[in-house]
Amino acid sequence: MIYLDYNATAPLRPEALDAVLAALGSVGNASSMHHAGRDAATRVDAARRQLASLLNCSAGEIIFTSGATEANNLALRAAYARGGVLVTTAVEHPAVLEVARAITQEAPGALVILPVDGDGVVDLAKLDQALEGAGERGVALVSVMLANNETGVLTDLQAVIKVAHAAGAVVHTDATQYVGRLPIDLDELDVDLLSLSAHKFGGPQGVGALFVRRGLSLPYNPLLIGGGQERGWRAGTLNVAGIVGLGAAAEAARLKMHDEAVRVTALRDELEANLSARLPDCRINGADVPRLPGVISITFPGLPADAVLAAMPGIAASDGSACASGAPSPSHVLLAMGRSREEADSTVRFSLGYATTDRDVEQAVEAVVGAVAKIRSVMAADAEP
Ligand code: PMP
């Protein structure tokens, strides 16, 4: 099996596995005052610092959650409660887009969804218009993802922040696919809220975080009410092993990020160049704009993506957004980029990461070329009278 689905989930880093196992083997509730509880709290504090150093923020600005879905829900609900319009984009993950729709459904005109161009880049002129168009009502929140999960296309978040802050809006970013893959410095990038999930950068599944900038005052509505953990933002006994695994993965990603980004970009470019050369009619989505190192969204005109995937069982990749659901609906991201339904249904996402090798890429090229040839010959035979 060649695993090229890092955007769905990345393999657990060995450093994270060791940390999780060690934490699972020790007992202690991080809220308890006795020795075992203090030990658990010390481990959680260390993980908080490890994540803070990956983001260059302070440990006190991190709220641990069950993942990016929860972090996004929390961020959007809390910031929207300020009152005003919610502005987001057409290419967000459902964990933003669906939440935005749900919380604004009773308030006509309270949701503005910004379009993207053919490369998947947010139109900043449309953001200006949305901010002005809010008028008296004001803008509660602008939520724009840092990197798209299907195409890897990056956002110029600094430009978004500049205009959004000038209009008095709070800015949230879903940085789930970005964190741990490219450098981020929250001392410089003045975003107010940021969501992430550990399993995208080699930590365990089911744990993530919301960064909440110090001094940001929100009439927040916790999703979970109970024991008051995480400064009241997120009640419930802390997932110590998961958090410790997140911390270890964050540290490994921080230390190796530069080398991994260079290496993974080279592998991605090689895969892309080989596929483009051997399958000249395929099309790479977002090819001309800055993207994450390891992502290729590739359309094989006329060939259903599920058939391409089925014809190469040794390769783990995905059609559309595997992490969104198992439901066969066309990718809203590709549709927003102006692709037809057929094109969206003929698109496969390969996502490479820290453990991908040269040999994986060589074998993937042969497997894809073979799969395409096989499907074409079956289709040609079916078309014979
Ligand atoms: N946002 C983005 C951009 C994602 O890619 C994902 C995971 N596919 C999520 C949010 C949700 O992450 P999780 O399922 O870990 O909560």
mmCIF file of C-alpha atoms and ligand atoms in Angstrom, residues 67-69 72 93 145 149 174 176-177 197 199-200 323, ligand 1:
data_model
loop_
_atom_site.group_PDB
_atom_site.id
_atom_site.type_symbol
_atom_site.label_atom_id
_atom_site.label_comp_id
_atom_site.label_asym_id
_atom_site.label_seq_id
_atom_site.Cartn_x
_atom_site.Cartn_y
_atom_site.Cartn_z
ATOM 1 C CA GLY A 67 -10.173 18.361 16.688
ATOM 2 C CA ALA A 68 -10.610 21.092 14.119
ATOM 3 C CA THR A 69 -14.324 20.444 13.710
ATOM 4 C CA ASN A 72 -14.235 25.671 14.141
ATOM 5 C CA HIS A 93 -14.379 22.753 4.813
ATOM 6 C CA MET A 145 -9.004 28.967 5.594
ATOM 7 C CA ASN A 149 -7.868 20.559 1.977
ATOM 8 C CA ASP A 174 -9.122 27.110 9.671
ATOM 9 C CA THR A 176 -5.974 22.483 9.771
ATOM 10 C CA GLN A 177 -4.091 21.591 6.588
ATOM 11 C CA SER A 197 -6.214 19.111 14.230
ATOM 12 C CA HIS A 199 -3.798 14.073 12.946
ATOM 13 C CA LYS A 200 -2.974 16.231 9.942
ATOM 14 C CA CYS A 323 -12.524 13.477 5.125
HETATM 15 N N1 PMP B 1 -10.837 21.717 8.369
HETATM 16 C C1 PMP B 1 -10.135 21.215 7.351
HETATM 17 C C2 PMP B 1 -9.561 22.150 6.337
HETATM 18 C C3 PMP B 1 -9.924 19.848 7.250
HETATM 19 O O1 PMP B 1 -9.235 19.361 6.226
HETATM 20 C C4 PMP B 1 -10.477 19.001 8.240
HETATM 21 C C5 PMP B 1 -10.286 17.492 8.184
HETATM 22 N N2 PMP B 1 -10.556 16.930 6.983
HETATM 23 C C6 PMP B 1 -11.203 19.573 9.284
HETATM 24 C C7 PMP B 1 -11.362 20.939 9.322
HETATM 25 C C8 PMP B 1 -11.829 18.738 10.366
HETATM 26 O O2 PMP B 1 -10.839 18.111 11.127
HETATM 27 P P1 PMP B 1 -11.261 16.981 12.174
HETATM 28 O O3 PMP B 1 -12.088 16.002 11.396
HETATM 29 O O4 PMP B 1 -9.980 16.405 12.627
HETATM 30 O O5 PMP B 1 -12.049 17.621 13.248
#
